[in-house]
Short mmCIF file of C-alpha atoms and ligand atoms in Angstrom, two decimals:
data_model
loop_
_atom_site.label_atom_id
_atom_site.label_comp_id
_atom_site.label_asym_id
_atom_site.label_seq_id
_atom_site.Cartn_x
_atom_site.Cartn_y
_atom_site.Cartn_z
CA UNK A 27 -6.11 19.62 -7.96
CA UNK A 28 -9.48 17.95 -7.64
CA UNK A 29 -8.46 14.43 -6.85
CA UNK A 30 -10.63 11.55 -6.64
CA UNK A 31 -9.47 8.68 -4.17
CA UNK A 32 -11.00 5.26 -4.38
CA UNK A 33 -10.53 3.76 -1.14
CA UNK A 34 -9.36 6.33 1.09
CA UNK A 35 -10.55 5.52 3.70
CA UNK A 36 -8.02 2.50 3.97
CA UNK A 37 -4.52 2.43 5.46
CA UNK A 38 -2.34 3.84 2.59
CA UNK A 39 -5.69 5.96 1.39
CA UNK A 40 -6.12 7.94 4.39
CA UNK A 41 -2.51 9.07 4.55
CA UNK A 42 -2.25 10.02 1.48
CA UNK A 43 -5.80 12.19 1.79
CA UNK A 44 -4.24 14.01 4.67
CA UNK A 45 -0.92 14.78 2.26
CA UNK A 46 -3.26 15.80 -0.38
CA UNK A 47 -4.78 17.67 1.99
CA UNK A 48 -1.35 19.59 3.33
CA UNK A 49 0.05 19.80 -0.40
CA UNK A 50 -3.67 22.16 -1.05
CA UNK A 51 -5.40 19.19 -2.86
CA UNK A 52 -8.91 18.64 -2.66
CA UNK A 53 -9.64 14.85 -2.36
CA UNK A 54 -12.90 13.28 -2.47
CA UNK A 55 -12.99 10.04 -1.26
CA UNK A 56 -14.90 6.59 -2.42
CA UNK A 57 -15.24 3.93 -0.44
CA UNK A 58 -17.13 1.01 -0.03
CA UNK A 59 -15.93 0.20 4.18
CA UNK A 60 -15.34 -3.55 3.34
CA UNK A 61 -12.06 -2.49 4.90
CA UNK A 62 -12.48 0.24 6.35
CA UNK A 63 -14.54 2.78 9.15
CA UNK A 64 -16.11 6.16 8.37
CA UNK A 65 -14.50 7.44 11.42
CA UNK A 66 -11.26 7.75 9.62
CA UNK A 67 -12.79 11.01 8.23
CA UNK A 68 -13.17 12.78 12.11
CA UNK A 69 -9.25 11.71 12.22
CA UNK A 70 -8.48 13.75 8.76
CA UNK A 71 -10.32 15.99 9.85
CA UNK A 72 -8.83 16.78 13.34
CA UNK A 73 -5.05 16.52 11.78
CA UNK A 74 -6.01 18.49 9.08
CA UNK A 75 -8.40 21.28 9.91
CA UNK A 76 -10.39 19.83 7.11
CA UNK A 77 -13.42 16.78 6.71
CA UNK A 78 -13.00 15.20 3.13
CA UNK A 79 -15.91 14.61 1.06
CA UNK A 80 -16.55 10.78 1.38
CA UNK A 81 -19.03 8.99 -0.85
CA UNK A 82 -19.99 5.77 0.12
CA UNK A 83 -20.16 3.23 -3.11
CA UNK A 84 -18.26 0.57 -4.27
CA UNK A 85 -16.13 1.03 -7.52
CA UNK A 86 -17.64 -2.13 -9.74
CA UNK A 87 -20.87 -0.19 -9.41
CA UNK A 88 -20.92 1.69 -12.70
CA UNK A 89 -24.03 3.47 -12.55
CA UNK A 90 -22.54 5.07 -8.69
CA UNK A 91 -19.36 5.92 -10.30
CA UNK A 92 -20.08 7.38 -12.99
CA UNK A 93 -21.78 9.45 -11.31
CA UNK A 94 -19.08 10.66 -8.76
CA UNK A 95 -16.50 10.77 -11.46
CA UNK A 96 -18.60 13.22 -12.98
CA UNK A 97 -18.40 15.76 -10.38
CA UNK A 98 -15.27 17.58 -11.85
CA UNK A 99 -11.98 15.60 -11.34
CA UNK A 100 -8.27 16.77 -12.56
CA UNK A 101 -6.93 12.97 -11.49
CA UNK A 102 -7.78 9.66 -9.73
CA UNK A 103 -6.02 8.04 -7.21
CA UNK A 104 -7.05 3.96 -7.26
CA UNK A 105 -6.92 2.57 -3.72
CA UNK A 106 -9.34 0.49 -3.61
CA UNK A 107 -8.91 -3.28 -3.79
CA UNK A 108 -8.58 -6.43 -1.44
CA UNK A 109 -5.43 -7.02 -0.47
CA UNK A 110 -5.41 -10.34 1.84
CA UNK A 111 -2.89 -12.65 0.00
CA UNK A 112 -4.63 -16.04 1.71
CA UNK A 113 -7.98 -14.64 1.62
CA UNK A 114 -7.36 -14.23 -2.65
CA UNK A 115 -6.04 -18.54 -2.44
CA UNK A 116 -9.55 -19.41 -0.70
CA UNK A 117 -11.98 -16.54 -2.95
CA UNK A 118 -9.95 -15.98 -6.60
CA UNK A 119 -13.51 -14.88 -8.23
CA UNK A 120 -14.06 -12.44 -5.39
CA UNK A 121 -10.30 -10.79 -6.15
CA UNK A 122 -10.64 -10.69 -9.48
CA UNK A 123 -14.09 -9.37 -9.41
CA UNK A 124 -13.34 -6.76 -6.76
CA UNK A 125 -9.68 -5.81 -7.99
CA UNK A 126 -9.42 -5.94 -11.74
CA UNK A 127 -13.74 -5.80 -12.77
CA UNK A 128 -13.34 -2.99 -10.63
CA UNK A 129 -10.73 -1.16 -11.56
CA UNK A 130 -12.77 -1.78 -15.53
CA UNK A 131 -15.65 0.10 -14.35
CA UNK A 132 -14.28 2.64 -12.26
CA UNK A 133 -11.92 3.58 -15.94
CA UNK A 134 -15.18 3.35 -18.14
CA UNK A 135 -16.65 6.32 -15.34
CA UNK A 136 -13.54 8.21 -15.70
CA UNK A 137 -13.19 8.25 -19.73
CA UNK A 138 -16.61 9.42 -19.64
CA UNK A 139 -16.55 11.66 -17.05
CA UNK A 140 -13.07 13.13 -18.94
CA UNK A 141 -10.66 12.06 -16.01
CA UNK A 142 -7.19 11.18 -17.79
CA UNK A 143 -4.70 11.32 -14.97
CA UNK A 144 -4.48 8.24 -12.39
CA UNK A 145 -2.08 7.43 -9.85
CA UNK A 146 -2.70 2.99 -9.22
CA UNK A 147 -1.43 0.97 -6.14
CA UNK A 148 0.95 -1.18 -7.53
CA UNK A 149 3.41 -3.35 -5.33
CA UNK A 150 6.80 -4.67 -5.15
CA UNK A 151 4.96 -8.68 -5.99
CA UNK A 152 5.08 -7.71 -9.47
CA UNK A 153 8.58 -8.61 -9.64
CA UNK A 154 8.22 -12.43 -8.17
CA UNK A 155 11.13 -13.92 -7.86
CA UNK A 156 13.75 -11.87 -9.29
CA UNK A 157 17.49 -12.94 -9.78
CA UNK A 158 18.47 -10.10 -8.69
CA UNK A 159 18.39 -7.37 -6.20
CA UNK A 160 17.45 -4.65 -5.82
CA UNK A 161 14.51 -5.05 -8.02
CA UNK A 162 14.39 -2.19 -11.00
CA UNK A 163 11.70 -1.16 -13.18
CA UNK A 164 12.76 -2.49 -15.62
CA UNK A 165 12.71 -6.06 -14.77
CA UNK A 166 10.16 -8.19 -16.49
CA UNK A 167 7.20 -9.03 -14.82
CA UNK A 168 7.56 -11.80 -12.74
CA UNK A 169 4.89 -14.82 -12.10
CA UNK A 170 3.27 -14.01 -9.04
CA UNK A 171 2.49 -16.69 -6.94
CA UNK A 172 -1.16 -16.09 -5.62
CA UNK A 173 -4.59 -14.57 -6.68
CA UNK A 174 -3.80 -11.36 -5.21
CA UNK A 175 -0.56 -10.69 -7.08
CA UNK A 176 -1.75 -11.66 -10.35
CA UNK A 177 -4.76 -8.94 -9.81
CA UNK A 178 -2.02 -6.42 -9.73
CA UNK A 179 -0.15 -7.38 -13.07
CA UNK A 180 -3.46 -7.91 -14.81
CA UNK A 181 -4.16 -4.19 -13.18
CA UNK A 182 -1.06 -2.97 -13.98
CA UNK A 183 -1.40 -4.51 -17.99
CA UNK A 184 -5.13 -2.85 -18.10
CA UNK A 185 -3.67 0.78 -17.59
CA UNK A 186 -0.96 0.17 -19.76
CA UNK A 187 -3.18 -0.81 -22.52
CA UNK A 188 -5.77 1.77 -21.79
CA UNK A 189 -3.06 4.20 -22.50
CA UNK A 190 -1.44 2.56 -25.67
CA UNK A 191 -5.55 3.18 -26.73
CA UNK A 192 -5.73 6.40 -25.45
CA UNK A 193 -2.74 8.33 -25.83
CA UNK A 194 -3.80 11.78 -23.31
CA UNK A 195 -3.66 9.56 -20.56
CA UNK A 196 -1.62 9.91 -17.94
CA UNK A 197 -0.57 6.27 -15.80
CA UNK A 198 1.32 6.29 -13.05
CA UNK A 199 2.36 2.81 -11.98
CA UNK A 200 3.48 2.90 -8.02
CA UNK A 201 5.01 -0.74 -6.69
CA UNK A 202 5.00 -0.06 -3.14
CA UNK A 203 7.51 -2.22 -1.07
CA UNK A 204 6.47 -3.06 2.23
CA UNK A 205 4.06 0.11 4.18
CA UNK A 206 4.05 0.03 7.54
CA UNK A 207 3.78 2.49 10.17
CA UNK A 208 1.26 4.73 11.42
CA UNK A 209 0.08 8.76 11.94
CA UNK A 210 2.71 10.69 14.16
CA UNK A 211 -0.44 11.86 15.18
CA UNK A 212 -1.46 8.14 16.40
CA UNK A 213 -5.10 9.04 14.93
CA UNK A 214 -4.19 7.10 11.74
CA UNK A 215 -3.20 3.69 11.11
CA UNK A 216 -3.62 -0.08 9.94
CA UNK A 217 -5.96 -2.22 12.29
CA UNK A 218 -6.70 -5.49 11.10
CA UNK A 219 -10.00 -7.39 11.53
CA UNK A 220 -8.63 -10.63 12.35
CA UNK A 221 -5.29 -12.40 13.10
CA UNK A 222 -2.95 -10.03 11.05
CA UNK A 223 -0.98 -11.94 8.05
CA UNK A 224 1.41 -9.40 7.90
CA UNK A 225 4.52 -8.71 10.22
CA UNK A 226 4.97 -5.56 11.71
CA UNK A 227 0.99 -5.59 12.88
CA UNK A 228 1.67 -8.84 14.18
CA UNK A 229 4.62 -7.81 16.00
CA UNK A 230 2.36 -4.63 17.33
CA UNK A 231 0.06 -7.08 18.84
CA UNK A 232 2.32 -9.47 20.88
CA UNK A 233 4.21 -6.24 22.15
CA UNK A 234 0.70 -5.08 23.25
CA UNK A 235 0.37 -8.40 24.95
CA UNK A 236 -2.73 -9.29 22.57
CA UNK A 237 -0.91 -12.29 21.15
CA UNK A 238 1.79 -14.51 22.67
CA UNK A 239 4.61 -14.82 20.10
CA UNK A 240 5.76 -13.89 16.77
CA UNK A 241 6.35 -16.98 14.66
CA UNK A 242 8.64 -16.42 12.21
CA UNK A 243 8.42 -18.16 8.89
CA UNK A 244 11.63 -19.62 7.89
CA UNK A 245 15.09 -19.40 9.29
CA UNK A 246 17.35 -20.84 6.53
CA UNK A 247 16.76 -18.39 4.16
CA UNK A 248 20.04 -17.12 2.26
CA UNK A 249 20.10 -13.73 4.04
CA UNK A 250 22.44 -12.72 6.73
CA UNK A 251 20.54 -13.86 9.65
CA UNK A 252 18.35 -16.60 7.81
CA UNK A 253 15.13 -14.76 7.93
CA UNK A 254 13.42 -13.20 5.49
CA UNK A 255 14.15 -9.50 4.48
CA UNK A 256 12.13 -7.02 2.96
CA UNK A 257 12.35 -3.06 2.24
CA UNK A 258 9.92 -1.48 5.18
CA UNK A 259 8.64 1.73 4.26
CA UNK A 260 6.92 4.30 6.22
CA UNK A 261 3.47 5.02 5.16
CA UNK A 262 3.99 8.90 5.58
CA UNK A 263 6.82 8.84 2.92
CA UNK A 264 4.62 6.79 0.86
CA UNK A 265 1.54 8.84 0.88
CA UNK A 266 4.18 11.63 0.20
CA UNK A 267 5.05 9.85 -2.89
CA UNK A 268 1.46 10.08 -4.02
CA UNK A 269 1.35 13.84 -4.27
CA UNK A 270 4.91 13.86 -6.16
CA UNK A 271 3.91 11.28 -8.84
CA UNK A 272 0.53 13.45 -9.11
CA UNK A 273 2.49 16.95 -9.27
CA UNK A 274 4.78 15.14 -11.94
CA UNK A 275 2.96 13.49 -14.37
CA UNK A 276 -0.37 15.40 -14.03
CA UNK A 277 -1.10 16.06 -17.85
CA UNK A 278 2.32 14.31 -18.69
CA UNK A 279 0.95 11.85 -21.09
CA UNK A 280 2.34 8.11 -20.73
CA UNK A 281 2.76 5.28 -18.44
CA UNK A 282 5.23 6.00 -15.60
CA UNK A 283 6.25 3.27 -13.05
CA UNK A 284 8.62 3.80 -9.80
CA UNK A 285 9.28 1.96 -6.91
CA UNK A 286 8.00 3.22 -3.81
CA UNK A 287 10.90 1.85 -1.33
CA UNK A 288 13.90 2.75 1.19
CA UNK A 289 16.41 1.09 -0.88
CA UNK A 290 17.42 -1.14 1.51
CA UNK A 291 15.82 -4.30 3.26
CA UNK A 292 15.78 -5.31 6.67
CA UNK A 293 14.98 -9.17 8.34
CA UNK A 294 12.63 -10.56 10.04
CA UNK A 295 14.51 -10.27 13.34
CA UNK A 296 15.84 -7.00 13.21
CA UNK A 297 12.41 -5.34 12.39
CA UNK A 298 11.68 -7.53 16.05
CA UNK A 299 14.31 -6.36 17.73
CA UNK A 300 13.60 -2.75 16.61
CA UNK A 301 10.22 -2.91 17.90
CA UNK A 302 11.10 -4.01 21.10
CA UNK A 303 13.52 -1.14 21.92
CA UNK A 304 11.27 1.46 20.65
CA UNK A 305 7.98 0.01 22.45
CA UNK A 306 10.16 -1.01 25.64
CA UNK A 307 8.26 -4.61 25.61
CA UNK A 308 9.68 -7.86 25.42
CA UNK A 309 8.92 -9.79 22.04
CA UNK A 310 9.10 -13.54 21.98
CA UNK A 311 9.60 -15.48 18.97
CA UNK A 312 9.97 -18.82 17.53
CA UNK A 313 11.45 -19.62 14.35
CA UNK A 314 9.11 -22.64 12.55
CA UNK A 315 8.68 -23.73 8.96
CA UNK A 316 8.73 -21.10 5.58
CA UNK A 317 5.41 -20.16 4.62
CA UNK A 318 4.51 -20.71 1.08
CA UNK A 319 5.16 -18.38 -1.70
CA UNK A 320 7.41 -16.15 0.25
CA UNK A 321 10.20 -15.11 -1.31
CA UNK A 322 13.81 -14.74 0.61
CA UNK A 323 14.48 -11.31 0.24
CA UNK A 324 13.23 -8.08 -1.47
CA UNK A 325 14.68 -4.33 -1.72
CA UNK A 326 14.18 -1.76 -4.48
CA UNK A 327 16.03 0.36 -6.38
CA UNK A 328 14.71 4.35 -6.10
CA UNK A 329 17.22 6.44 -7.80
CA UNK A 330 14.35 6.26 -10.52
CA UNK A 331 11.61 7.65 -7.64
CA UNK A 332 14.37 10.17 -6.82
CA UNK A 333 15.86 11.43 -10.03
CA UNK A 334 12.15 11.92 -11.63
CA UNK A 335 9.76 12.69 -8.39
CA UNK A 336 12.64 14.22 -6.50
CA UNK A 337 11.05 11.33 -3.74
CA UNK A 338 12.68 9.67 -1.20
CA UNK A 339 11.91 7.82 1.79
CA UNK A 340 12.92 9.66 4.85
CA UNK A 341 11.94 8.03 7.50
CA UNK A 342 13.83 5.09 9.22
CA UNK A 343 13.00 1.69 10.69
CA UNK A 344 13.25 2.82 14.48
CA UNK A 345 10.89 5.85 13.36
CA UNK A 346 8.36 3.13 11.59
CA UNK A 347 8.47 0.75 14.63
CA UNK A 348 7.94 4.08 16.99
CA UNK A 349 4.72 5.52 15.16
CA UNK A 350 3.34 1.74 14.52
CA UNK A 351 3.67 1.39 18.67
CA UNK A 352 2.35 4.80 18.90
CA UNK A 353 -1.10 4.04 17.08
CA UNK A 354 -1.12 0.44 18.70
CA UNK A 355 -1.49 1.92 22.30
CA UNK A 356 -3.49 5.21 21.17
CA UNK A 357 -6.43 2.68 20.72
CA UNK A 358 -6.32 0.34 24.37
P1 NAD B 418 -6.86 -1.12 2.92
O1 NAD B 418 -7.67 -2.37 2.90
O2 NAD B 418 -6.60 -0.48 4.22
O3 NAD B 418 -7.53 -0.02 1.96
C1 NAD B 418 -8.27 -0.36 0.82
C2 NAD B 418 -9.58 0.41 0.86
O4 NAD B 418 -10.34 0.10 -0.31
C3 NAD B 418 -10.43 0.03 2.07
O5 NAD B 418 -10.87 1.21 2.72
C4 NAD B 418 -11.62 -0.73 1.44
O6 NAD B 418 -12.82 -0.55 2.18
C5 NAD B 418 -11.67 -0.12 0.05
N1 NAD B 418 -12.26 -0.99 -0.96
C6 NAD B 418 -11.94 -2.27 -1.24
N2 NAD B 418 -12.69 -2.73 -2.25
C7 NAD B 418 -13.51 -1.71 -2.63
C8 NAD B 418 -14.51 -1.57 -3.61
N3 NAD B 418 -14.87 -2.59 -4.40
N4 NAD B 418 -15.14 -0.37 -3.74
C9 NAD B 418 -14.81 0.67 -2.93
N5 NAD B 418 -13.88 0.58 -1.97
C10 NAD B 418 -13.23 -0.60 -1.82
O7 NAD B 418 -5.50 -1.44 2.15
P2 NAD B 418 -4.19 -0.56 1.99
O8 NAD B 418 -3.09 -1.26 2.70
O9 NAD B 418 -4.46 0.85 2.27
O10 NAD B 418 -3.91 -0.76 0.44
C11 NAD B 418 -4.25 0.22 -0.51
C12 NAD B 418 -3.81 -0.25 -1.89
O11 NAD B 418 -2.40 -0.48 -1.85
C13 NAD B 418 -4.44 -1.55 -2.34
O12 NAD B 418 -4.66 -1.46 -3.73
C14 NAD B 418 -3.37 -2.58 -2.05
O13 NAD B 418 -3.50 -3.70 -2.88
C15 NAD B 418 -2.13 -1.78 -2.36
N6 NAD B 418 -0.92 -2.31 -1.72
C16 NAD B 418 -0.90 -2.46 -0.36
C17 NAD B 418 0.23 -3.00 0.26
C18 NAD B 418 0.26 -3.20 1.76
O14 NAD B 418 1.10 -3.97 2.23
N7 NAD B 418 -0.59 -2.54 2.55
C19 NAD B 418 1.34 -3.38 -0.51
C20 NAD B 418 1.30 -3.17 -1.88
C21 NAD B 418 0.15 -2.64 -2.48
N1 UFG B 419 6.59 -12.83 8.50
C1 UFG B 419 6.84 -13.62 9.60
N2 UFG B 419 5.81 -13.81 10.48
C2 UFG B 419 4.58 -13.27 10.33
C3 UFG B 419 4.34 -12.46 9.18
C4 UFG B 419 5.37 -12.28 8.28
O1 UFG B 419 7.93 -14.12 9.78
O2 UFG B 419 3.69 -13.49 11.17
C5 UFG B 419 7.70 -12.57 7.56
C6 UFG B 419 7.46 -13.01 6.12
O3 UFG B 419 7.83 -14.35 5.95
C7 UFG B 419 8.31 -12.01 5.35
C8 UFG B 419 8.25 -10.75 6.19
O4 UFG B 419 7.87 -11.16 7.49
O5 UFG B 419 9.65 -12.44 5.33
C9 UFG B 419 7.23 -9.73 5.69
O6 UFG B 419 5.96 -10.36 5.55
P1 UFG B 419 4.62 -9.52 5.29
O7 UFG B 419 3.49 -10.49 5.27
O8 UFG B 419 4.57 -8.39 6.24
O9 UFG B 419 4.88 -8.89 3.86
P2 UFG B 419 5.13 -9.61 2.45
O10 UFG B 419 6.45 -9.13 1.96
O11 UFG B 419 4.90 -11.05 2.50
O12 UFG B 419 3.90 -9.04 1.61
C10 UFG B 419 3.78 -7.67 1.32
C11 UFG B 419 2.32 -7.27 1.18
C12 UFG B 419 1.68 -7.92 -0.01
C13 UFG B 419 2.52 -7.67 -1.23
C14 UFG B 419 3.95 -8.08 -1.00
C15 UFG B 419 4.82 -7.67 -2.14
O13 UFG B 419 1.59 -7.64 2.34
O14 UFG B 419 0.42 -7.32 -0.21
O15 UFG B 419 4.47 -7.42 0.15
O16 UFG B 419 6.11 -8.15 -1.99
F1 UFG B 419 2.02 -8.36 -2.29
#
């Protein structure tokens, strides 16, 4: 298939256009760089045998998009959005703008341009605050508790009414869990501009000696070791869940929502403690206050992922922790 990825460039984009690549796909990818660097294409390229065809726009601009979307697509894959859940507190406009405007323009250039078939980035803050785990799909939506996660339900209701409206098209819904990891390779990965907000980059860094501790936020939590715990999932079996949802539901009419997940969750302190043996560095740590609007613990359910998509995470914390280290020291 002739896919067309919006934001691939970005973390979870770029491993996905190298599966696409290795399942025969041929992805063509849009990006705007406001999170990303064209260099990630030499890096496809030189795992791959093969440079993607990048255009550089952003998706709110219409007039660019439909454009691209014109140039013979059999499905979309939507990256593309901001993702910073402090950054959406301090700039709602700019998240709503960027995520959900965005995603509105980019489906007016596919319904003209024919495209019916498109794969969205959902995530696991969908739920909220469940009352109980694992989290299925078919709990109600939760209330989420910043900008940022209310972009993705509003996202996620957009599709879904697009394809009440338009009954060819095909919707996969994917709620990631928590993607982490890196490339095998070590020539893909996440680097964040900045302080990172979330953990296992953060962890990355003090390993490397780049920042002094990991604080970790909260230690009274109701989980077995007090600290929070979430389901960690490598970004290799996630982009790998890409090309199954696409191969199943390509010209399947409907909207179609799975987890993206291991199953099970892990804390706070043994994802530390994991990094440390794998990267051989010591990891300091202080426990200090819960920060706001986390929630205490969060796994998914993926018989769904694995009866339907025949999908399932293979790859284990230790092997997550290894690949993240891997890429961390690949660019010192
Ligand atoms: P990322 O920031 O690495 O990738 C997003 C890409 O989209 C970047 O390359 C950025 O330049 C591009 N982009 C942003 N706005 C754009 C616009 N207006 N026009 C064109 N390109 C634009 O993030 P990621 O971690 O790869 O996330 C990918 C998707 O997965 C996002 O939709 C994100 O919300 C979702 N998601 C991520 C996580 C996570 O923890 N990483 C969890 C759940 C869901
Ligand atoms: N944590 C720390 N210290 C840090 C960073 C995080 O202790 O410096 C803890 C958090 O409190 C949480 C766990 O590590 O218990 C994971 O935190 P992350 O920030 O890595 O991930 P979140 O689960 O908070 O958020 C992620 C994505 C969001 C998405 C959400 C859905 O980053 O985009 O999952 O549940 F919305």
């Amino acid at each position: 298939m002739r896919v067309l990825v919006t934001g691939g460039t970005g973390f979870i984009g770029s491993h996905t256009v190298v599966s696409l690549i290795e399942g025969g796909h041929e992805p063509v990818i849009v990006d705007n760089l406001a999170n990303s660097q064209p260099s990630v294409l030499d890096r496809v390229a030189s795992i791959t045998g093969v440079a993607p065809e990048m255009h550089r726009a952003d998706i709110r601009d219409l007039e660019a998009m439909t454009a691209i979307a014109s140039r013979g697509f059999d499905a979309c894959i939507h990256f593309a959005a901001l993702k910073a859940v402090g950054e959406s507190v301090e700039e709602p406009l700019l998240y709503y703008d960027n995520n959900v405007a965005g995603t509105v323009t980019l489906l007016m250039a596919l319904e003209a341009a024919g495209v019916e078939s498109i794969v969205f980035s959902s995530s696991a803050t969908v739920y909220g605050d469940p009352d109980s785990l694992p989290m299925t799909e078919e709990m109600p939506l939760g209330s989420a508790t910043n900008p940022y996660g209310w972009t993705k339900i509003t996202m996620e209701r957009v599709l879904a009414d697009l394809q009440a409206a338009r009954s060819g098209w095909s919707v996969s819904l994917l709620r990631y869990f928590n993607p982490v990891g890196a490339h095998p390779s070590g020539q893909l990965g996440e680097d964040p501009s900045g302080v990172p907000n979330n953990l296992m980059p953060y962890v990355a860094r003090v390993a490397a000696g780049r920042l002094p501790k990991v604080e970790v936020f909260g230690g009274d939590y109701p989980t077995p070791d007090g600290t929070g715990v979430r389901d960690y999932v490598h970004v290799v079996d996630l982009a790998e869940g890409h090309i199954a949802a696409l191969d199943r539901h390509h010209g399947d009419p409907g909207v179609h929502v799975y987890n993206l997940g291991t199953g099970r969750g892990h804390s706070v302190l043994e994802v530390i403690k994991a990094y440390e043996e794998e990267s051989g560095r010591p990891i300091p740590y202080e426990i200090v206050d819960r920060r706001p609007g986390d929630v205490a613990a969060s796994w998914a359910a993926v018989n769904k992922a694995e009866r339907e998509l025949s999908w399932k995470a293979r790859r284990d914390l230790h092997e997550m922790c290894a690949d993240s280290w891997r890429w961390e020291q690949a660019r010192r």
